CSV table of C-alpha atoms in Angstrom, one decimal:
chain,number,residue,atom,x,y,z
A,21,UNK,CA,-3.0,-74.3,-20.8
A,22,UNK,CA,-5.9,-74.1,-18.4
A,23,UNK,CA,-3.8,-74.6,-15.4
A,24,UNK,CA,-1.4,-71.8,-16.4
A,25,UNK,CA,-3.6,-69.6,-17.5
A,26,UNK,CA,-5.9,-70.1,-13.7
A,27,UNK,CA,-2.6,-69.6,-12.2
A,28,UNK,CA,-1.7,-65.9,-14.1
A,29,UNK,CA,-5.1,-64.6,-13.4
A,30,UNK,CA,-4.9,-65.7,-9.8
A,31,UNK,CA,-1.4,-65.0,-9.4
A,32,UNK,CA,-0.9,-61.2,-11.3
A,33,UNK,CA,-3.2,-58.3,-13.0
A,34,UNK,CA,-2.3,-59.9,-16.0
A,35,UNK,CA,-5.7,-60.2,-18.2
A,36,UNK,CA,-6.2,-63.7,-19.5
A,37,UNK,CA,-8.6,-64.9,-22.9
A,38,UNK,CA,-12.0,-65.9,-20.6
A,39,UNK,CA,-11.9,-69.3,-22.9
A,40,UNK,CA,-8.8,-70.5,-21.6
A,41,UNK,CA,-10.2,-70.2,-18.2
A,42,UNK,CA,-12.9,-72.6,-18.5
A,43,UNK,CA,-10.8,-75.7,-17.2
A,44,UNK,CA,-9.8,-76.8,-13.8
A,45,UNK,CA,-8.2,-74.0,-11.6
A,46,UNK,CA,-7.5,-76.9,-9.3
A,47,UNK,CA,-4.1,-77.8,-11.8
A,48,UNK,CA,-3.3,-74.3,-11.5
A,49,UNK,CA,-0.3,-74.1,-8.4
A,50,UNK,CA,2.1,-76.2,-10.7
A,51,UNK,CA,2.9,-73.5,-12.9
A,52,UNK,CA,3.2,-71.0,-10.0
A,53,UNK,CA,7.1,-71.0,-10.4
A,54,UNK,CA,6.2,-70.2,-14.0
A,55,UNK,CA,4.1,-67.6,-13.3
A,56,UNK,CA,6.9,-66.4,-11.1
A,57,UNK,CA,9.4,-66.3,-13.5
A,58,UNK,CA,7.1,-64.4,-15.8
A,59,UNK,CA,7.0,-61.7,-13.2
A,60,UNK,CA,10.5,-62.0,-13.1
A,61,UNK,CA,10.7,-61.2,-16.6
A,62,UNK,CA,8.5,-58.1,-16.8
A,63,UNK,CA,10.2,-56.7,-13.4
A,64,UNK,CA,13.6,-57.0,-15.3
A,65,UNK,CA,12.0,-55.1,-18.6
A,66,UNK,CA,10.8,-52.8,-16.5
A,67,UNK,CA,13.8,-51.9,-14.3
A,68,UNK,CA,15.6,-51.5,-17.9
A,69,UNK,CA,12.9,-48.9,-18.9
A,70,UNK,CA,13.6,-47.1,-15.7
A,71,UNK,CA,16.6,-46.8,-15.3
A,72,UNK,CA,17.8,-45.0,-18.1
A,73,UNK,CA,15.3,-41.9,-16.4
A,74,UNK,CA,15.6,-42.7,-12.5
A,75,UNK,CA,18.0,-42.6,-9.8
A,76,UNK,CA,18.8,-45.7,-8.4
A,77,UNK,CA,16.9,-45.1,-5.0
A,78,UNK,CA,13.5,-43.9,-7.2
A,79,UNK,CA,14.6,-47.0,-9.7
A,80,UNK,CA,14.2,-49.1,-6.5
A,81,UNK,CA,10.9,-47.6,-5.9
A,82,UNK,CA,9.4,-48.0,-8.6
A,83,UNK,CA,10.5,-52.3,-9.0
A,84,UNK,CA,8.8,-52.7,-6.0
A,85,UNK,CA,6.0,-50.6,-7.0
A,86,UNK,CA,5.8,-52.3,-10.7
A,87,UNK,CA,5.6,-55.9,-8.5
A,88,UNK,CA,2.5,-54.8,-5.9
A,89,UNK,CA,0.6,-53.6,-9.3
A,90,UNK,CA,1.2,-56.4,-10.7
A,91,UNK,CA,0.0,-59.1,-7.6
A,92,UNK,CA,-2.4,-56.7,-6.6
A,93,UNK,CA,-1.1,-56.8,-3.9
A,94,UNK,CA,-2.3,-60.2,-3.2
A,95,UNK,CA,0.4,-61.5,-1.0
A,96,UNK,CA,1.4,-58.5,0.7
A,97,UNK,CA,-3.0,-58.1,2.2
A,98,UNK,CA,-1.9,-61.9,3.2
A,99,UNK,CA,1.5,-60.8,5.1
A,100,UNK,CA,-0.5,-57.8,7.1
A,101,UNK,CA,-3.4,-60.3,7.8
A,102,UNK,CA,-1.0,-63.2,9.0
A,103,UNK,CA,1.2,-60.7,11.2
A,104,UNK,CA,-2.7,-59.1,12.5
A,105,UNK,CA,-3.3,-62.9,13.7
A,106,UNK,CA,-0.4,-64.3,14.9
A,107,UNK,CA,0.3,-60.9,16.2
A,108,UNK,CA,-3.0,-61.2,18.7
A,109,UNK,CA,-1.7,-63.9,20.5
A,110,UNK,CA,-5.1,-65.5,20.5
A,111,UNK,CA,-6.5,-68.8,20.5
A,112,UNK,CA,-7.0,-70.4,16.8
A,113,UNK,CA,-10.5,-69.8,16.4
A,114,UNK,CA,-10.5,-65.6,17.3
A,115,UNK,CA,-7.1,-65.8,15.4
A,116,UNK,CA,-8.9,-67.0,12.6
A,117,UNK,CA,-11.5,-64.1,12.9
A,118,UNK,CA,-8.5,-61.4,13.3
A,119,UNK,CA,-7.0,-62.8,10.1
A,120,UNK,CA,-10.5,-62.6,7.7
A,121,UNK,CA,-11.3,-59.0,9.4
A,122,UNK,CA,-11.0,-56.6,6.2
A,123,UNK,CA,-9.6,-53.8,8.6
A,124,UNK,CA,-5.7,-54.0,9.1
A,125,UNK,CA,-4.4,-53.7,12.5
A,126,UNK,CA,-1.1,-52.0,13.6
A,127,UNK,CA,0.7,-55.5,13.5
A,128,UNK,CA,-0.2,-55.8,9.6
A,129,UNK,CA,1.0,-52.3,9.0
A,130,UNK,CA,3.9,-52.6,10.5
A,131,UNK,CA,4.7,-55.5,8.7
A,132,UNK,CA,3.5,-54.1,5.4
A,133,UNK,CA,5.7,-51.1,5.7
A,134,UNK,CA,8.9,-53.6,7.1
A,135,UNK,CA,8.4,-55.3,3.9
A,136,UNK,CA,8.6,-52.7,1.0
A,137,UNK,CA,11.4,-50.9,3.0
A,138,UNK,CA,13.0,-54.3,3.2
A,139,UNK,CA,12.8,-55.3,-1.1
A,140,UNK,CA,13.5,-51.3,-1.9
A,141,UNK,CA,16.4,-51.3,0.5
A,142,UNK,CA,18.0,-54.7,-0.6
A,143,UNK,CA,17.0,-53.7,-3.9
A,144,UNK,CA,19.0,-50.8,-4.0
A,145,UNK,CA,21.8,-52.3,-3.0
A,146,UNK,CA,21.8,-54.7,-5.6
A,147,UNK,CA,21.1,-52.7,-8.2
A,148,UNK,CA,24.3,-50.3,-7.2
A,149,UNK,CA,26.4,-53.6,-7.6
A,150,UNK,CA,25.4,-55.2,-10.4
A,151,UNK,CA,22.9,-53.9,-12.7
A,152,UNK,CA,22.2,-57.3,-14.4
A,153,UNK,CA,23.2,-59.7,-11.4
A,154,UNK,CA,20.7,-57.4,-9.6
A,155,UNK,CA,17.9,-57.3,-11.8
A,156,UNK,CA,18.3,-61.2,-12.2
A,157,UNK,CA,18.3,-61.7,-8.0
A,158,UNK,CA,14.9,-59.3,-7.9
A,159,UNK,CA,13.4,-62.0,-10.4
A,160,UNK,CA,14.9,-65.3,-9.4
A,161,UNK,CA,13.5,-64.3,-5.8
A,162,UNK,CA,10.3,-63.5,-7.0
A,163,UNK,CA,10.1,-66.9,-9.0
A,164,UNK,CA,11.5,-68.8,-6.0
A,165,UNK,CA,9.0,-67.2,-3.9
A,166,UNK,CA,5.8,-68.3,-5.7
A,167,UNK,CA,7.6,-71.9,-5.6
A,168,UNK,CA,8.0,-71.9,-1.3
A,169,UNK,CA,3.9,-71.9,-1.6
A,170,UNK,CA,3.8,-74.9,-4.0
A,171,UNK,CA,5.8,-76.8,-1.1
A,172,UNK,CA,3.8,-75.5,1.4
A,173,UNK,CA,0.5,-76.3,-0.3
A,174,UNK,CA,1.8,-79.8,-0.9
A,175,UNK,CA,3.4,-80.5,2.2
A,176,UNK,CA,1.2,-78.9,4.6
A,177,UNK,CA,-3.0,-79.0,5.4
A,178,UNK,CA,-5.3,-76.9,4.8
A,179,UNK,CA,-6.6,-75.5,7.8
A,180,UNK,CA,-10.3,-75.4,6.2
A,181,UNK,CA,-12.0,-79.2,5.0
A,182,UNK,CA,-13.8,-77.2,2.1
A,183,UNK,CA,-11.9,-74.0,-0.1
A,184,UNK,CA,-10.4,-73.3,-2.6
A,185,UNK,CA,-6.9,-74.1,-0.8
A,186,UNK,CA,-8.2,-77.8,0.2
A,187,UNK,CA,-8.8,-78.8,-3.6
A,188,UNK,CA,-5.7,-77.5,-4.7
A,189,UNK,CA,-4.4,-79.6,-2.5
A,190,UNK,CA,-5.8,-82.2,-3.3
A,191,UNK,CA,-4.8,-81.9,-6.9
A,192,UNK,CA,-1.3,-81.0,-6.4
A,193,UNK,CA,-0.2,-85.1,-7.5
A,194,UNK,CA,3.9,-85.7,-6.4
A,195,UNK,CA,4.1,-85.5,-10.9
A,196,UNK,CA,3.2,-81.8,-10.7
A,197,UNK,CA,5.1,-81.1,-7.8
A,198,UNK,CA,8.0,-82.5,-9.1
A,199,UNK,CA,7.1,-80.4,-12.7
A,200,UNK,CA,7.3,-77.0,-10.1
A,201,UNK,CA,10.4,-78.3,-8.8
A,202,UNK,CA,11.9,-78.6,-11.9
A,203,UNK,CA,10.7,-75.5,-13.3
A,204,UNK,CA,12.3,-73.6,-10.4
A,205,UNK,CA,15.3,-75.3,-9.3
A,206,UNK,CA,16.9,-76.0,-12.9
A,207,UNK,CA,17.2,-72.5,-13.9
A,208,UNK,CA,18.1,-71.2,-10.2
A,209,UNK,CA,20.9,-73.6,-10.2
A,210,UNK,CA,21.6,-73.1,-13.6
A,211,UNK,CA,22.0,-69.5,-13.5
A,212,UNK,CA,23.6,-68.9,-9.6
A,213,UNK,CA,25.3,-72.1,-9.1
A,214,UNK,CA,26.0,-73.3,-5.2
A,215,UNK,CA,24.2,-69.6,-4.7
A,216,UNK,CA,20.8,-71.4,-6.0
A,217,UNK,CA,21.0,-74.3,-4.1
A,218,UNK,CA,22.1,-72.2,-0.2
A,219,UNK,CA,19.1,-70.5,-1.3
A,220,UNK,CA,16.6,-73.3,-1.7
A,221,UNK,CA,17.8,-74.2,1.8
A,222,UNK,CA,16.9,-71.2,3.5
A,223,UNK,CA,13.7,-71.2,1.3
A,224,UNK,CA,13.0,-74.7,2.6
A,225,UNK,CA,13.7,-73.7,5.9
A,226,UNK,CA,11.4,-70.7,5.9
A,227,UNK,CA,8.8,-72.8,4.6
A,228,UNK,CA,9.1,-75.1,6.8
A,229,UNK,CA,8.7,-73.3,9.6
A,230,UNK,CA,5.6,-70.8,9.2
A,231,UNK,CA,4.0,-74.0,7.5
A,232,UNK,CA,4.2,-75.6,10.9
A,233,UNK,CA,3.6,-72.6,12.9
A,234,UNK,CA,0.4,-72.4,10.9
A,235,UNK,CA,-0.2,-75.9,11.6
A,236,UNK,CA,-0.1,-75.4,15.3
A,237,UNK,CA,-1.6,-71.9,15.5
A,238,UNK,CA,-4.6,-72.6,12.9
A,239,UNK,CA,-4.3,-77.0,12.2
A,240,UNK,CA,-3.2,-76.0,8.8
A,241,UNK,CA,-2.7,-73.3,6.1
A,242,UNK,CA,-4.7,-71.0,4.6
A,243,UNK,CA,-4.2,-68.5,2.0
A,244,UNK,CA,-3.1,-65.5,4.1
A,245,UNK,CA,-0.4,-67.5,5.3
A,246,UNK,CA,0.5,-69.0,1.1
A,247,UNK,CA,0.6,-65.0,0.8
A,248,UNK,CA,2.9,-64.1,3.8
A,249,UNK,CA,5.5,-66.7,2.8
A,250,UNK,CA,5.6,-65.4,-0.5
A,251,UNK,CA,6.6,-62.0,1.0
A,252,UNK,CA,8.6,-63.6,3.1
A,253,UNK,CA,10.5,-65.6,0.4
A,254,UNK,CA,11.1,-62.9,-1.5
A,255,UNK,CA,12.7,-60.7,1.3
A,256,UNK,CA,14.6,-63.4,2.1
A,257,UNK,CA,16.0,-64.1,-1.0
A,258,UNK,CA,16.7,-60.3,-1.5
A,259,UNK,CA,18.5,-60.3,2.0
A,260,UNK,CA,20.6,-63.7,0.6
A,261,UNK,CA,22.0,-62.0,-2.2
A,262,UNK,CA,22.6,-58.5,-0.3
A,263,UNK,CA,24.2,-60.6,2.2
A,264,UNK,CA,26.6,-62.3,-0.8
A,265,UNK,CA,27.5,-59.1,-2.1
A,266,UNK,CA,28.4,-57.7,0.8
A,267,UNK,CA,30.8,-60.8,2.1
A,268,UNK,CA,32.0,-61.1,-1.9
């Protein structure tokens, strides 16, 4: 319980009883799909509130919206601070300065704006086909997303040899990862069929390649760059099942 509960108050807004956070936060990333799919629930609850009262366009707006209130708006600060590094073009040590810099640069604001057009657009789309099918994409992408960063925290190095990112690492044994694998890839498969599993593909590939990017660019990870995959998983989950609807 201590694990979950590290993961939702890292993870979301979403207040957590101070007792059950006494334990290990190291445990925490295996329930990140969980967490995820928790989102995913609340985004689908909420889309039903809204759209009995919205337009589909302002419906759209307000998902999104509902999801960076939720985060915080933890992964999308990581997107504008990873696009702000790599963006630079620098060597790893003043990219690593560019990416901690509070201030956001015009690279991270272009790709923080890129980003929420991207999810409303796709979004919308969705929505307009499908209500339910729709709603169900918006969550299985934000649950698939939180998933990428499990396989990229236990795959990958952390650039730093002390953080919190290094003993999560550490911690993340080949049983948990195989527990967030199960958690995420049953249900996705489950619930889209040969959909779920092209998915996990270009998830996997996506992963793959900004976790060795980072490698190169930084010798590891960090968590700006757990946060920008995230955004990117999302969007390119969203931009998988606009792309199925629209070939369908």
């Amino acid at each position: 319980m201590s694990g979950f509960a590290h993961a939702v108050a890292f993870l979301t807004r979403l207040p957590m009883p101070r007792r059950w956070l006494l334990g290990d936060h190291r445990t925490s990333p295996m329930w990140y799909p969980v967490v995820g799919a928790l989102l995913g629930l609340l985004l689908v609850c909420f889309d039903w509130l809204v759209a009995r009262w919205f337009p589909q366009m302002v419906r759209a707006v307000l998902d999104v919206g509902c999801l960076v209130y939720l985060t915080g708006g933890l992964h999308l600060d990581g997107l504008m601070d990873t696009a702000d590094g790599f963006g630079a073009n620098r060597d790893s040590e003043r990219t690593r300065q560019i990416m901690k810099d509070p201030r956001v640069g015009a690279m991270g604001v272009l790709a923080g704006v890129l980003a929420l057009l991207l999810k409303t657009a796709t979004l919308y789309y969705l929505l307009q086909y499908h209500v339910w099918n729709g709603a169900f994409a918006w969550a299985s992408s934000v649950m698939l997303a939180r998933f990428a960063a499990v396989v990229a925290i236990f795959v990958f190095p952390y650039a730093q040899a002390q953080g919190l990112g290094s003993g999560l690492k550490e911690s993340l044994t080949l049983r948990r990862m195989n527990a967030a694998s199960f958690f995420t890839i049953l249900p996705l498969i489950w619930w889209w069929e040969w959909e779920g599993i092209a998915l996990l593909g270009i998830v996997f590939v996506l992963t793959w390649y900004l976790g060795k990017t980072a490698v190169r660019r930084l010798g590891g990870c960090t968590g700006d760059i757990y946060g920008a995959l995230i955004e990117g998983a999302e969007i390119a989950a969203l931009l998988f099942f606009t792309l199925g609807v629209k070939l369908a």
